[in-house]
Amino acid sequence: MNFAAQLFYSRYLSERLERLFSPRPAIKDSEENDPFWEREELHLGPSQTATTYKSSSSSNGAMGRRATLIEPERLKDFGEEELLNGDVVVHKIKVVEAPEIKLMDPPKTRRVSEFRIVPRPPAQYLRFEDISAASFRIQSGIQKTPCTYSRLSKLYGMEIYLKKEHLHYTGSVKERGVLYLLTCLTQEQQTKGVIVATDCNFSMAVAHHAAVMKVPVFVIMPSGCSSPCLRIYRDYGAMVISYGSTSRDSQNHARHLASENGYLYLEEDESAEYLAGLGTVGMEIYEQVPKVDAVIVPAAGQYGLLAGTAAAIKHLNSQILVMGVEPEGFPLLLQSLKTDSPVPNVHSSPEQKLYEGLMERSLGVNTFQLAKKLVDKVLSVSEDHSLVAMLRFQEFERSTVDAEGAMGLAAILAGNLPELRGKKVVVVVSSANMAPELMRRCVDRALVLDDRVSKFSVQLGEWPGDMARLLDVLSREDVRLLDVCHRRHSDKSDLFKAKVECVVETRDKTQSTQLRKTLNERYPSICWLDR
């Protein structure tokens, strides 16, 4: 505000306040008729009459100022006390600028090549969570099999525990995978039913558990299947249909019936549900045997059992060794590991009667990858060692198992695992399904392989008592005579001598060695026949 404006404003304000707070004089008649803009109180400048203002020294350029009737303290109510002396108050206005805004440095630009691209890990085909879920789902339908200390431990110099999976209702470990597989089916699939083909442990497990779950189950069998096997499936509650002369014919017919009637055709494969159910064996082993050093798992026709068990064991303790065993006649996993890819078939073939249905098994891609990653060692055993292992189970464990179930023990008695001496080892006994007639033949052959049964031929003269003296020697050696054949007429024998063939059984190899020494000294013409 400039000086003239301040002076004008101060005078105007003083006159207004004087009129407001002073007694108002009576209005003259002449004033009533004057217009309000011509009245004296509206003239803010100096009065025209010289006597109105007293002369005074100029202040701030003004000649003088009219005296006010308002006490200076009253002006405080209006905030104008600084104008009483007529001084001009210059207000200093301080302009406060806005705070300076400091801009941040622009982000550094990076090339795409500088960014580290971290690839996502691939999804695991078989997780431990799946195995744990399978264990919870099947606990009401599958018994927890025992894992007991074996008397064979002292014989082979290690602590051997036998995981007796052959004690299931159908005599096979495959019940675990089958039951979890059936529980994972949809309600519609369970209502329509399932269908299987061929006579194997997998089919028996499906027939049993599907019937327990009230799921319709159909079994297609070749016409050459034995009557006892058909009766077993019917006793489980399955509808058995005979079709074709080979297992291939029955499988094709089963697929045809499944497509026409809406059944679900089941066959042993490497589905995640099936492997998760089999993997529950590893969880139970870890719970039942503390501080275990190694687990031996049969792999012939049961590669899913090896993969599932290894997945569970390695998750719980990666220091535990997992070893797979398969027959020498069908080393499918060994050949696959050498070529670093699943081999569909091998040129060699196992004994069909001993490893029934083994030729129909194959090694899937996922099962092979799991075995390659998790299994520490894979080895093969001969047929002879498997037969001797079956004999050991009968003598020491009072149990009957088949060749597949005895393969884990066969690897130990063959001497292929010297690194396990003094260790705590669990052997999985996977199955015990073998016909009685075949079992008898296997035991007889195992006795021969174990040097417990010997066969020899000797030439005796025609003197009376020669045969009696031979039998007396065998009696003193405390051996069991199984068979004897006395031949008087033989093309290759001496004219005046008879050929005698004997089959004897000894307690062990020590007694067999002593018998051979005694007979060799007494009868120089003795001939021990090959096994």
Short mmCIF file of C-alpha atoms in Angstrom, two decimals:
data_model
loop_
_atom_site.label_atom_id
_atom_site.label_comp_id
_atom_site.label_asym_id
_atom_site.label_seq_id
_atom_site.Cartn_x
_atom_site.Cartn_y
_atom_site.Cartn_z
CA MET A 1 0.00 0.00 0.00
CA ASN A 2 1.53 3.39 -1.00
CA PHE A 3 1.76 6.50 1.18
CA ALA A 4 -1.26 8.36 -0.22
CA ALA A 5 -3.51 5.40 0.18
CA GLN A 6 -2.43 4.88 3.77
CA LEU A 7 -3.09 8.53 4.60
CA PHE A 8 -6.48 8.49 3.02
CA TYR A 9 -7.39 5.27 4.80
CA SER A 10 -6.29 6.59 8.24
CA ARG A 11 -8.28 9.78 7.95
CA TYR A 12 -11.35 8.01 6.76
CA LEU A 13 -11.15 5.51 9.60
CA SER A 14 -10.69 8.23 12.26
CA GLU A 15 -13.73 10.18 11.08
CA ARG A 16 -15.86 7.10 10.98
CA LEU A 17 -14.89 6.09 14.48
CA GLU A 18 -15.48 9.62 15.76
CA ARG A 19 -18.97 9.67 14.42
CA LEU A 20 -19.70 6.19 15.76
CA PHE A 21 -18.67 6.82 19.36
CA SER A 22 -19.47 10.56 19.79
CA PRO A 23 -22.94 12.05 20.65
CA ARG A 24 -24.83 12.60 17.52
CA PRO A 25 -25.96 16.29 17.14
CA ALA A 26 -29.39 17.21 16.16
CA ILE A 27 -29.99 17.33 12.52
CA LYS A 28 -30.61 20.75 11.18
CA ASP A 29 -33.36 21.44 8.81
CA SER A 30 -30.94 22.48 6.17
CA GLU A 31 -29.08 19.25 6.52
CA GLU A 32 -32.15 17.17 6.19
CA ASN A 33 -32.67 18.56 2.76
CA ASP A 34 -29.07 18.22 1.63
CA PRO A 35 -28.11 15.12 -0.20
CA PHE A 36 -25.92 12.77 1.76
CA TRP A 37 -22.99 13.07 -0.66
CA GLU A 38 -22.83 16.83 -0.05
CA ARG A 39 -22.64 16.60 3.73
CA GLU A 40 -19.55 17.79 5.53
CA GLU A 41 -18.73 14.48 7.20
CA LEU A 42 -18.14 12.91 3.83
CA HIS A 43 -15.37 15.29 2.87
CA LEU A 44 -12.31 13.32 3.88
CA GLY A 45 -9.74 15.86 2.79
CA PRO A 46 -8.54 18.90 4.84
CA SER A 47 -11.28 21.28 5.88
CA GLN A 48 -11.78 24.39 3.76
CA THR A 49 -11.99 26.52 6.96
CA ALA A 50 -8.57 27.42 8.32
CA THR A 51 -9.77 27.25 11.92
CA THR A 52 -10.86 23.59 11.70
CA TYR A 53 -7.31 22.18 12.02
CA LYS A 54 -4.50 23.60 14.04
CA SER A 55 -1.34 24.15 12.16
CA SER A 56 1.30 21.65 13.01
CA SER A 57 4.55 20.46 11.69
CA SER A 58 4.32 18.13 8.84
CA SER A 59 4.70 14.45 9.58
CA ASN A 60 5.46 12.02 6.81
CA GLY A 61 4.54 14.75 4.33
CA ALA A 62 1.12 15.52 5.92
CA MET A 63 0.33 18.97 7.25
CA GLY A 64 -1.78 17.76 10.12
CA ARG A 65 -4.41 15.36 11.33
CA ARG A 66 -7.82 15.76 12.95
CA ALA A 67 -7.94 14.95 16.64
CA THR A 68 -9.90 11.82 17.39
CA LEU A 69 -12.32 11.43 20.27
CA ILE A 70 -11.70 7.71 20.61
CA GLU A 71 -9.35 6.61 23.27
CA PRO A 72 -6.27 4.92 21.89
CA GLU A 73 -7.07 1.71 23.83
CA ARG A 74 -10.34 1.35 21.90
CA LEU A 75 -8.49 1.15 18.64
CA LYS A 76 -6.91 -2.06 19.83
CA ASP A 77 -10.24 -3.70 19.34
CA PHE A 78 -9.94 -2.96 15.64
CA GLY A 79 -6.27 -3.77 15.28
CA GLU A 80 -5.33 -0.23 14.31
CA GLU A 81 -3.25 0.89 17.28
CA GLU A 82 -0.19 1.37 15.11
CA LEU A 83 -1.97 4.16 13.19
CA LEU A 84 -2.54 6.47 16.18
CA ASN A 85 0.55 8.53 15.59
CA GLY A 86 -0.14 8.84 11.94
CA ASP A 87 3.00 6.97 11.14
CA VAL A 88 3.07 4.74 8.20
CA VAL A 89 3.89 1.21 9.16
CA VAL A 90 5.63 -0.63 6.47
CA HIS A 91 4.85 -4.30 6.66
CA LYS A 92 7.61 -6.54 5.51
CA ILE A 93 6.38 -9.51 3.74
CA LYS A 94 8.70 -12.48 3.67
CA VAL A 95 8.13 -14.70 0.81
CA VAL A 96 8.82 -18.27 1.85
CA GLU A 97 9.68 -20.32 -1.09
CA ALA A 98 8.63 -23.92 -1.38
CA PRO A 99 11.29 -26.42 -0.29
CA GLU A 100 13.57 -27.40 -3.02
CA ILE A 101 12.62 -30.74 -4.46
CA LYS A 102 15.58 -32.91 -5.11
CA LEU A 103 14.95 -35.30 -7.88
CA MET A 104 16.18 -38.85 -7.46
CA ASP A 105 18.63 -40.23 -9.84
CA PRO A 106 16.93 -42.04 -12.69
CA PRO A 107 17.10 -45.84 -12.46
CA LYS A 108 19.96 -47.38 -14.25
CA THR A 109 18.91 -49.10 -17.38
CA ARG A 110 20.00 -52.72 -17.65
CA ARG A 111 20.22 -54.82 -20.65
CA VAL A 112 18.11 -57.90 -20.97
CA SER A 113 21.24 -60.00 -21.05
CA GLU A 114 22.20 -58.72 -17.57
CA PHE A 115 19.11 -60.17 -15.94
CA ARG A 116 19.69 -63.60 -14.47
CA ILE A 117 16.97 -65.92 -15.61
CA VAL A 118 16.38 -68.60 -12.96
CA PRO A 119 14.54 -71.54 -14.53
CA ARG A 120 11.73 -73.07 -12.55
CA PRO A 121 12.45 -76.57 -11.32
CA PRO A 122 10.42 -79.18 -13.18
CA ALA A 123 7.48 -80.66 -11.36
CA GLN A 124 8.33 -83.91 -9.65
CA TYR A 125 6.55 -86.92 -11.03
CA LEU A 126 6.41 -88.63 -7.64
CA ARG A 127 6.53 -86.45 -4.51
CA PHE A 128 6.80 -87.55 -0.92
CA GLU A 129 3.50 -85.75 -0.25
CA ASP A 130 1.82 -88.17 -2.67
CA ILE A 131 3.29 -91.17 -0.85
CA SER A 132 2.22 -89.76 2.50
CA ALA A 133 -1.31 -89.20 1.19
CA ALA A 134 -1.41 -92.76 -0.12
CA SER A 135 -0.32 -94.09 3.27
CA PHE A 136 -3.19 -92.25 4.94
CA ARG A 137 -5.77 -93.41 2.40
CA ILE A 138 -4.91 -97.12 2.45
CA GLN A 139 -4.22 -97.57 6.16
CA SER A 140 -7.71 -98.95 6.77
CA GLY A 141 -7.51 -101.52 3.94
CA ILE A 142 -3.84 -102.56 4.08
CA GLN A 143 -2.14 -104.06 7.10
CA LYS A 144 1.25 -102.83 8.18
CA THR A 145 3.47 -105.80 7.47
CA PRO A 146 6.16 -106.75 10.01
CA CYS A 147 9.85 -106.04 9.50
CA THR A 148 11.60 -108.61 11.70
CA TYR A 149 15.17 -109.55 12.48
CA SER A 150 16.29 -112.63 10.58
CA ARG A 151 18.33 -115.56 11.86
CA LEU A 152 20.20 -115.41 8.57
CA SER A 153 22.12 -112.43 9.96
CA LYS A 154 24.76 -114.59 11.64
CA LEU A 155 25.16 -116.67 8.51
CA TYR A 156 26.04 -113.70 6.26
CA GLY A 157 27.69 -111.30 8.70
CA MET A 158 25.17 -108.45 8.69
CA GLU A 159 22.00 -107.40 10.49
CA ILE A 160 19.26 -108.54 8.14
CA TYR A 161 15.67 -107.40 8.59
CA LEU A 162 12.95 -108.88 6.39
CA LYS A 163 10.08 -106.62 5.31
CA LYS A 164 7.47 -109.36 4.82
CA GLU A 165 5.21 -107.96 2.12
CA HIS A 166 4.24 -111.49 1.11
CA LEU A 167 1.91 -111.61 4.12
CA HIS A 168 -0.77 -109.54 2.40
CA TYR A 169 -4.13 -111.12 1.66
CA THR A 170 -3.21 -111.91 -1.96
CA GLY A 171 0.44 -112.63 -1.14
CA SER A 172 1.88 -109.61 -2.95
CA VAL A 173 3.07 -106.08 -2.25
CA LYS A 174 1.09 -104.83 -5.24
CA GLU A 175 -2.01 -104.55 -3.08
CA ARG A 176 -0.70 -101.21 -1.84
CA GLY A 177 -0.56 -99.60 -5.25
CA VAL A 178 -3.79 -101.18 -6.44
CA LEU A 179 -5.85 -100.05 -3.44
CA TYR A 180 -4.69 -96.45 -3.72
CA LEU A 181 -5.29 -96.53 -7.46
CA LEU A 182 -8.87 -97.72 -6.94
CA THR A 183 -9.59 -95.09 -4.29
CA CYS A 184 -8.47 -92.37 -6.72
CA LEU A 185 -11.04 -93.38 -9.35
CA THR A 186 -14.06 -91.17 -9.93
CA GLN A 187 -17.47 -92.17 -8.69
CA GLU A 188 -18.60 -92.84 -12.24
CA GLN A 189 -15.67 -95.19 -12.89
CA GLN A 190 -16.27 -97.05 -9.66
CA THR A 191 -19.94 -97.46 -10.54
CA LYS A 192 -19.31 -98.86 -14.02
CA GLY A 193 -16.55 -101.25 -12.93
CA VAL A 194 -13.01 -102.26 -13.87
CA ILE A 195 -11.62 -105.07 -15.99
CA VAL A 196 -8.23 -106.82 -15.97
CA ALA A 197 -6.56 -109.60 -17.94
CA THR A 198 -3.84 -112.24 -17.40
CA ASP A 199 -3.05 -114.14 -14.24
CA CYS A 200 -0.59 -112.12 -12.14
CA ASN A 201 -0.22 -110.53 -8.74
CA PHE A 202 -1.60 -107.24 -10.03
CA SER A 203 -4.81 -108.85 -11.29
CA MET A 204 -5.34 -110.70 -8.02
CA ALA A 205 -4.93 -107.48 -6.05
CA VAL A 206 -7.45 -105.69 -8.31
CA ALA A 207 -9.95 -108.54 -7.99
CA HIS A 208 -9.72 -108.60 -4.20
CA HIS A 209 -9.83 -104.88 -3.38
CA ALA A 210 -12.37 -103.98 -6.07
CA ALA A 211 -14.74 -106.56 -4.64
CA VAL A 212 -14.19 -105.21 -1.11
CA MET A 213 -14.98 -101.68 -2.34
CA LYS A 214 -18.16 -102.90 -4.09
CA VAL A 215 -16.69 -102.06 -7.49
CA PRO A 216 -17.72 -104.47 -10.27
CA VAL A 217 -14.61 -106.31 -11.47
CA PHE A 218 -14.17 -108.58 -14.50
CA VAL A 219 -11.17 -110.85 -15.09
CA ILE A 220 -10.38 -112.19 -18.57
CA MET A 221 -8.25 -115.34 -18.49
CA PRO A 222 -6.78 -117.55 -21.22
CA SER A 223 -8.46 -120.91 -21.61
CA GLY A 224 -5.29 -122.69 -20.55
CA CYS A 225 -5.33 -121.13 -17.08
CA SER A 226 -5.44 -123.70 -14.30
CA SER A 227 -8.64 -124.34 -12.39
CA PRO A 228 -7.18 -123.42 -8.96
CA CYS A 229 -6.31 -119.94 -10.28
CA LEU A 230 -9.81 -119.40 -11.64
CA ARG A 231 -11.28 -120.52 -8.33
CA ILE A 232 -9.15 -118.00 -6.45
CA TYR A 233 -10.44 -115.10 -8.55
CA ARG A 234 -14.03 -116.24 -8.10
CA ASP A 235 -13.51 -116.52 -4.36
CA TYR A 236 -12.33 -112.92 -4.33
CA GLY A 237 -15.65 -111.89 -5.89
CA ALA A 238 -14.68 -111.25 -9.52
CA MET A 239 -16.53 -112.27 -12.68
CA VAL A 240 -14.09 -114.59 -14.51
CA ILE A 241 -14.31 -115.03 -18.30
CA SER A 242 -12.12 -117.48 -20.23
CA TYR A 243 -11.14 -116.25 -23.66
CA GLY A 244 -8.34 -117.05 -26.10
CA SER A 245 -5.41 -119.37 -25.85
CA THR A 246 -2.76 -116.80 -24.89
CA SER A 247 -2.53 -113.84 -22.58
CA ARG A 248 -2.35 -111.55 -25.62
CA ASP A 249 -5.79 -112.75 -26.74
CA SER A 250 -7.30 -112.17 -23.31
CA GLN A 251 -5.83 -108.66 -23.13
CA ASN A 252 -7.23 -107.66 -26.52
CA HIS A 253 -10.65 -109.00 -25.56
CA ALA A 254 -10.53 -107.12 -22.27
CA ARG A 255 -9.81 -103.85 -24.07
CA HIS A 256 -12.67 -104.52 -26.47
CA LEU A 257 -15.14 -105.15 -23.64
CA ALA A 258 -13.95 -102.04 -21.82
CA SER A 259 -14.50 -99.78 -24.83
CA GLU A 260 -17.95 -101.20 -25.58
CA ASN A 261 -19.35 -101.27 -22.04
CA GLY A 262 -17.58 -98.32 -20.47
CA TYR A 263 -15.39 -100.36 -18.12
CA LEU A 264 -12.00 -99.09 -17.03
CA TYR A 265 -9.26 -101.38 -18.27
CA LEU A 266 -6.49 -101.62 -15.69
CA GLU A 267 -2.99 -102.88 -16.26
CA GLU A 268 0.19 -102.50 -14.29
CA ASP A 269 1.82 -99.26 -15.40
CA GLU A 270 3.74 -96.35 -13.93
CA SER A 271 0.89 -94.07 -12.95
CA ALA A 272 1.69 -91.68 -10.11
CA GLU A 273 -1.09 -93.14 -7.92
CA TYR A 274 0.18 -96.68 -8.32
CA LEU A 275 3.77 -95.74 -7.57
CA ALA A 276 2.72 -93.67 -4.56
CA GLY A 277 0.90 -96.66 -3.09
CA LEU A 278 3.95 -98.88 -3.54
CA GLY A 279 6.15 -96.19 -2.01
CA THR A 280 4.44 -96.63 1.35
CA VAL A 281 6.76 -99.60 1.89
CA GLY A 282 9.66 -97.18 2.28
CA MET A 283 7.81 -95.12 4.86
CA GLU A 284 7.09 -98.19 7.00
CA ILE A 285 10.69 -99.41 6.75
CA TYR A 286 11.96 -96.06 8.00
CA GLU A 287 9.56 -96.18 10.96
CA GLN A 288 10.16 -99.83 11.89
CA VAL A 289 13.96 -100.09 11.62
CA PRO A 290 15.87 -97.17 13.15
CA LYS A 291 19.30 -96.28 11.76
CA VAL A 292 18.99 -98.54 8.75
CA ASP A 293 21.98 -98.46 6.39
CA ALA A 294 20.63 -100.07 3.20
CA VAL A 295 17.39 -101.32 1.65
CA ILE A 296 17.39 -104.09 -0.97
CA VAL A 297 14.35 -104.15 -3.25
CA PRO A 298 13.53 -106.74 -5.94
CA ALA A 299 13.06 -105.12 -9.36
CA ALA A 300 12.01 -107.99 -11.62
CA GLY A 301 8.59 -107.05 -12.94
CA GLN A 302 8.21 -104.61 -10.03
CA TYR A 303 10.16 -101.55 -11.07
CA GLY A 304 7.39 -99.42 -9.57
CA LEU A 305 8.16 -100.90 -6.15
CA LEU A 306 11.83 -100.00 -6.53
CA ALA A 307 11.08 -96.45 -7.69
CA GLY A 308 8.42 -95.75 -5.06
CA THR A 309 10.45 -97.17 -2.19
CA ALA A 310 13.54 -95.22 -3.25
CA ALA A 311 11.52 -91.98 -3.45
CA ALA A 312 10.28 -92.40 0.13
CA ILE A 313 13.60 -93.54 1.61
CA LYS A 314 15.70 -90.86 -0.05
CA HIS A 315 13.32 -88.12 1.10
CA LEU A 316 13.47 -89.28 4.70
CA ASN A 317 17.23 -89.91 4.75
CA SER A 318 19.38 -89.48 1.68
CA GLN A 319 22.25 -91.40 3.33
CA ILE A 320 20.38 -94.71 3.22
CA LEU A 321 21.47 -96.88 0.30
CA VAL A 322 18.76 -98.23 -2.01
CA MET A 323 19.68 -101.22 -4.17
CA GLY A 324 17.68 -102.98 -6.85
CA VAL A 325 17.98 -106.64 -7.82
CA GLU A 326 16.82 -108.28 -11.05
CA PRO A 327 17.45 -111.72 -12.64
CA GLU A 328 20.37 -112.32 -14.96
CA GLY A 329 18.00 -113.64 -17.61
CA PHE A 330 16.14 -110.34 -17.83
CA PRO A 331 18.42 -107.40 -16.80
CA LEU A 332 16.12 -104.74 -18.19
CA LEU A 333 17.10 -101.98 -15.78
CA LEU A 334 20.82 -102.67 -16.04
CA GLN A 335 20.72 -102.48 -19.83
CA SER A 336 18.67 -99.28 -19.65
CA LEU A 337 21.18 -97.64 -17.33
CA LYS A 338 24.03 -98.54 -19.68
CA THR A 339 22.28 -96.97 -22.67
CA ASP A 340 20.83 -94.08 -20.58
CA SER A 341 17.34 -94.72 -21.92
CA PRO A 342 14.59 -97.27 -21.25
CA VAL A 343 15.18 -100.47 -23.19
CA PRO A 344 11.92 -102.03 -24.41
CA ASN A 345 13.31 -105.56 -24.39
CA VAL A 346 16.47 -107.63 -24.02
CA HIS A 347 17.59 -110.58 -26.08
CA SER A 348 17.94 -112.95 -23.15
CA SER A 349 14.89 -114.49 -21.54
CA PRO A 350 14.36 -115.86 -18.01
CA GLU A 351 12.82 -119.15 -17.07
CA GLN A 352 9.14 -118.83 -17.89
CA LYS A 353 7.99 -121.09 -15.07
CA LEU A 354 10.19 -119.46 -12.47
CA TYR A 355 9.51 -115.83 -13.45
CA GLU A 356 6.02 -116.17 -14.84
CA GLY A 357 4.79 -113.11 -16.70
CA LEU A 358 8.13 -111.32 -16.47
CA MET A 359 8.47 -111.01 -20.24
CA GLU A 360 5.30 -108.93 -20.40
CA ARG A 361 6.71 -106.22 -18.12
CA SER A 362 8.36 -103.09 -19.45
CA LEU A 363 10.30 -100.19 -17.99
CA GLY A 364 8.54 -96.83 -18.36
CA VAL A 365 10.23 -93.50 -18.86
CA ASN A 366 9.20 -92.02 -15.49
CA THR A 367 10.11 -95.17 -13.58
CA PHE A 368 13.48 -95.26 -15.29
CA GLN A 369 14.19 -91.61 -14.43
CA LEU A 370 13.30 -92.19 -10.78
CA ALA A 371 15.49 -95.29 -10.58
CA LYS A 372 18.37 -93.53 -12.32
CA LYS A 373 18.21 -90.61 -9.88
CA LEU A 374 17.47 -92.36 -6.60
CA VAL A 375 18.77 -95.95 -6.77
CA ASP A 376 22.40 -96.30 -5.66
CA LYS A 377 23.15 -99.72 -7.14
CA VAL A 378 21.49 -102.22 -9.44
CA LEU A 379 22.74 -105.80 -9.69
CA SER A 380 21.56 -109.08 -11.16
CA VAL A 381 21.42 -112.55 -9.62
CA SER A 382 21.42 -115.97 -11.24
CA GLU A 383 18.60 -118.42 -11.19
CA ASP A 384 20.60 -120.79 -8.98
CA HIS A 385 21.07 -118.17 -6.27
CA SER A 386 17.37 -117.36 -6.32
CA LEU A 387 16.51 -121.03 -5.79
CA VAL A 388 18.94 -121.34 -2.89
CA ALA A 389 17.46 -118.19 -1.36
CA MET A 390 14.00 -119.76 -1.52
CA LEU A 391 15.42 -122.75 0.35
CA ARG A 392 16.89 -120.47 3.02
CA PHE A 393 13.49 -118.89 3.59
CA GLN A 394 11.93 -122.29 4.18
CA GLU A 395 14.63 -123.49 6.54
CA PHE A 396 15.39 -120.36 8.56
CA GLU A 397 12.20 -118.26 8.30
CA ARG A 398 9.63 -121.06 8.03
CA SER A 399 7.99 -119.27 5.11
CA THR A 400 7.47 -120.01 1.44
CA VAL A 401 8.25 -117.28 -1.07
CA ASP A 402 8.58 -117.27 -4.85
CA ALA A 403 11.66 -116.45 -6.92
CA GLU A 404 10.82 -112.73 -7.16
CA GLY A 405 10.36 -112.41 -3.41
CA ALA A 406 13.68 -114.16 -2.71
CA MET A 407 15.83 -112.07 -5.06
CA GLY A 408 16.86 -109.60 -2.37
CA LEU A 409 18.27 -112.35 -0.19
CA ALA A 410 19.80 -114.00 -3.28
CA ALA A 411 21.97 -110.91 -3.84
CA ILE A 412 23.34 -111.26 -0.30
CA LEU A 413 24.14 -114.98 -0.39
CA ALA A 414 25.71 -114.60 -3.84
CA GLY A 415 28.36 -112.37 -2.27
CA ASN A 416 27.62 -109.40 -4.55
CA LEU A 417 27.31 -106.92 -1.66
CA PRO A 418 30.52 -107.08 0.38
CA GLU A 419 30.17 -103.38 1.31
CA LEU A 420 27.18 -104.24 3.49
CA ARG A 421 29.00 -106.54 5.90
CA GLY A 422 28.41 -105.38 9.45
CA LYS A 423 25.61 -103.03 8.32
CA LYS A 424 21.92 -102.94 9.14
CA VAL A 425 20.12 -104.07 5.98
CA VAL A 426 16.41 -104.40 5.17
CA VAL A 427 15.38 -106.91 2.49
CA VAL A 428 11.94 -106.49 0.93
CA VAL A 429 10.16 -109.82 0.43
CA SER A 430 7.70 -108.81 -2.23
CA SER A 431 5.56 -111.86 -3.07
CA ALA A 432 4.86 -115.55 -2.38
CA ASN A 433 2.64 -116.82 -5.18
CA MET A 434 3.87 -120.09 -6.66
CA ALA A 435 2.11 -123.34 -7.49
CA PRO A 436 2.84 -126.18 -5.00
CA GLU A 437 4.16 -128.53 -7.70
CA LEU A 438 6.58 -125.88 -8.98
CA MET A 439 7.66 -125.11 -5.43
CA ARG A 440 8.59 -128.75 -4.82
CA ARG A 441 10.69 -128.84 -7.95
CA CYS A 442 12.43 -125.62 -6.95
CA VAL A 443 13.29 -127.00 -3.52
CA ASP A 444 14.72 -130.21 -4.98
CA ARG A 445 16.86 -128.23 -7.37
CA ALA A 446 17.99 -125.89 -4.60
CA LEU A 447 19.17 -128.83 -2.48
CA VAL A 448 21.35 -129.98 -5.33
CA LEU A 449 22.75 -126.49 -5.91
CA ASP A 450 23.51 -126.18 -2.20
CA ASP A 451 25.54 -129.43 -2.24
CA ARG A 452 22.99 -131.05 -0.02
CA VAL A 453 21.92 -133.74 -2.47
CA SER A 454 24.54 -135.82 -4.25
CA LYS A 455 24.28 -138.46 -6.92
CA PHE A 456 26.97 -141.01 -7.65
CA SER A 457 27.45 -144.36 -9.40
CA VAL A 458 29.72 -147.22 -8.37
CA GLN A 459 30.42 -150.67 -9.72
CA LEU A 460 30.00 -153.59 -7.32
CA GLY A 461 31.02 -157.19 -7.75
CA GLU A 462 28.78 -160.24 -7.63
CA TRP A 463 30.04 -161.27 -4.21
CA PRO A 464 27.33 -161.53 -1.60
CA GLY A 465 27.16 -158.60 0.74
CA ASP A 466 28.69 -155.92 -1.55
CA MET A 467 25.45 -153.98 -1.69
CA ALA A 468 24.98 -154.33 2.06
CA ARG A 469 28.48 -152.98 2.75
CA LEU A 470 27.78 -149.92 0.59
CA LEU A 471 24.59 -149.21 2.47
CA ASP A 472 26.43 -149.72 5.75
CA VAL A 473 28.96 -147.03 4.79
CA LEU A 474 26.16 -144.58 4.00
CA SER A 475 24.53 -145.40 7.32
CA ARG A 476 27.71 -144.72 9.29
CA GLU A 477 28.10 -141.37 7.55
CA ASP A 478 24.57 -140.50 8.75
CA VAL A 479 23.24 -139.55 5.31
CA ARG A 480 19.75 -139.99 3.96
CA LEU A 481 19.33 -142.33 0.99
CA LEU A 482 16.78 -140.83 -1.37
CA ASP A 483 17.03 -143.23 -4.31
CA VAL A 484 19.01 -146.30 -5.35
CA CYS A 485 19.12 -148.11 -8.67
CA HIS A 486 20.86 -151.50 -9.11
CA ARG A 487 21.58 -152.42 -12.74
CA ARG A 488 23.05 -155.81 -13.52
CA HIS A 489 22.92 -155.44 -17.31
CA SER A 490 24.62 -152.43 -18.75
CA ASP A 491 26.39 -151.93 -22.04
CA LYS A 492 29.33 -150.08 -20.53
CA SER A 493 29.71 -152.05 -17.28
CA ASP A 494 31.96 -154.99 -16.69
CA LEU A 495 30.57 -158.42 -17.49
CA PHE A 496 30.84 -159.66 -13.90
CA LYS A 497 29.98 -156.38 -12.14
CA ALA A 498 26.75 -154.43 -11.45
CA LYS A 499 26.28 -150.67 -11.64
CA VAL A 500 24.64 -149.02 -8.66
CA GLU A 501 23.37 -145.41 -8.72
CA CYS A 502 22.52 -143.67 -5.45
CA VAL A 503 21.00 -140.32 -4.55
CA VAL A 504 21.76 -139.17 -1.01
CA GLU A 505 21.02 -136.07 1.04
CA THR A 506 23.37 -134.52 3.57
CA ARG A 507 22.87 -131.91 6.25
CA ASP A 508 25.29 -129.36 4.85
CA LYS A 509 28.34 -128.92 2.67
CA THR A 510 30.69 -130.14 5.39
CA GLN A 511 28.97 -133.48 5.64
CA SER A 512 28.83 -133.74 1.87
CA THR A 513 32.59 -133.18 1.62
CA GLN A 514 33.27 -135.85 4.23
CA LEU A 515 31.03 -138.34 2.41
CA ARG A 516 32.86 -137.79 -0.88
CA LYS A 517 36.23 -138.34 0.81
CA THR A 518 35.12 -141.62 2.41
CA LEU A 519 33.56 -143.10 -0.74
CA ASN A 520 36.49 -142.06 -2.93
CA GLU A 521 38.88 -143.95 -0.64
CA ARG A 522 36.74 -147.10 -0.50
CA TYR A 523 35.55 -147.22 -4.10
CA PRO A 524 38.14 -146.01 -6.60
CA SER A 525 35.70 -146.57 -9.47
CA ILE A 526 33.09 -144.21 -8.05
CA CYS A 527 31.76 -141.53 -10.39
CA TRP A 528 30.05 -138.44 -9.08
CA LEU A 529 27.39 -137.29 -11.43
CA ASP A 530 27.05 -133.67 -12.40
CA ARG A 531 24.30 -131.56 -10.88
#
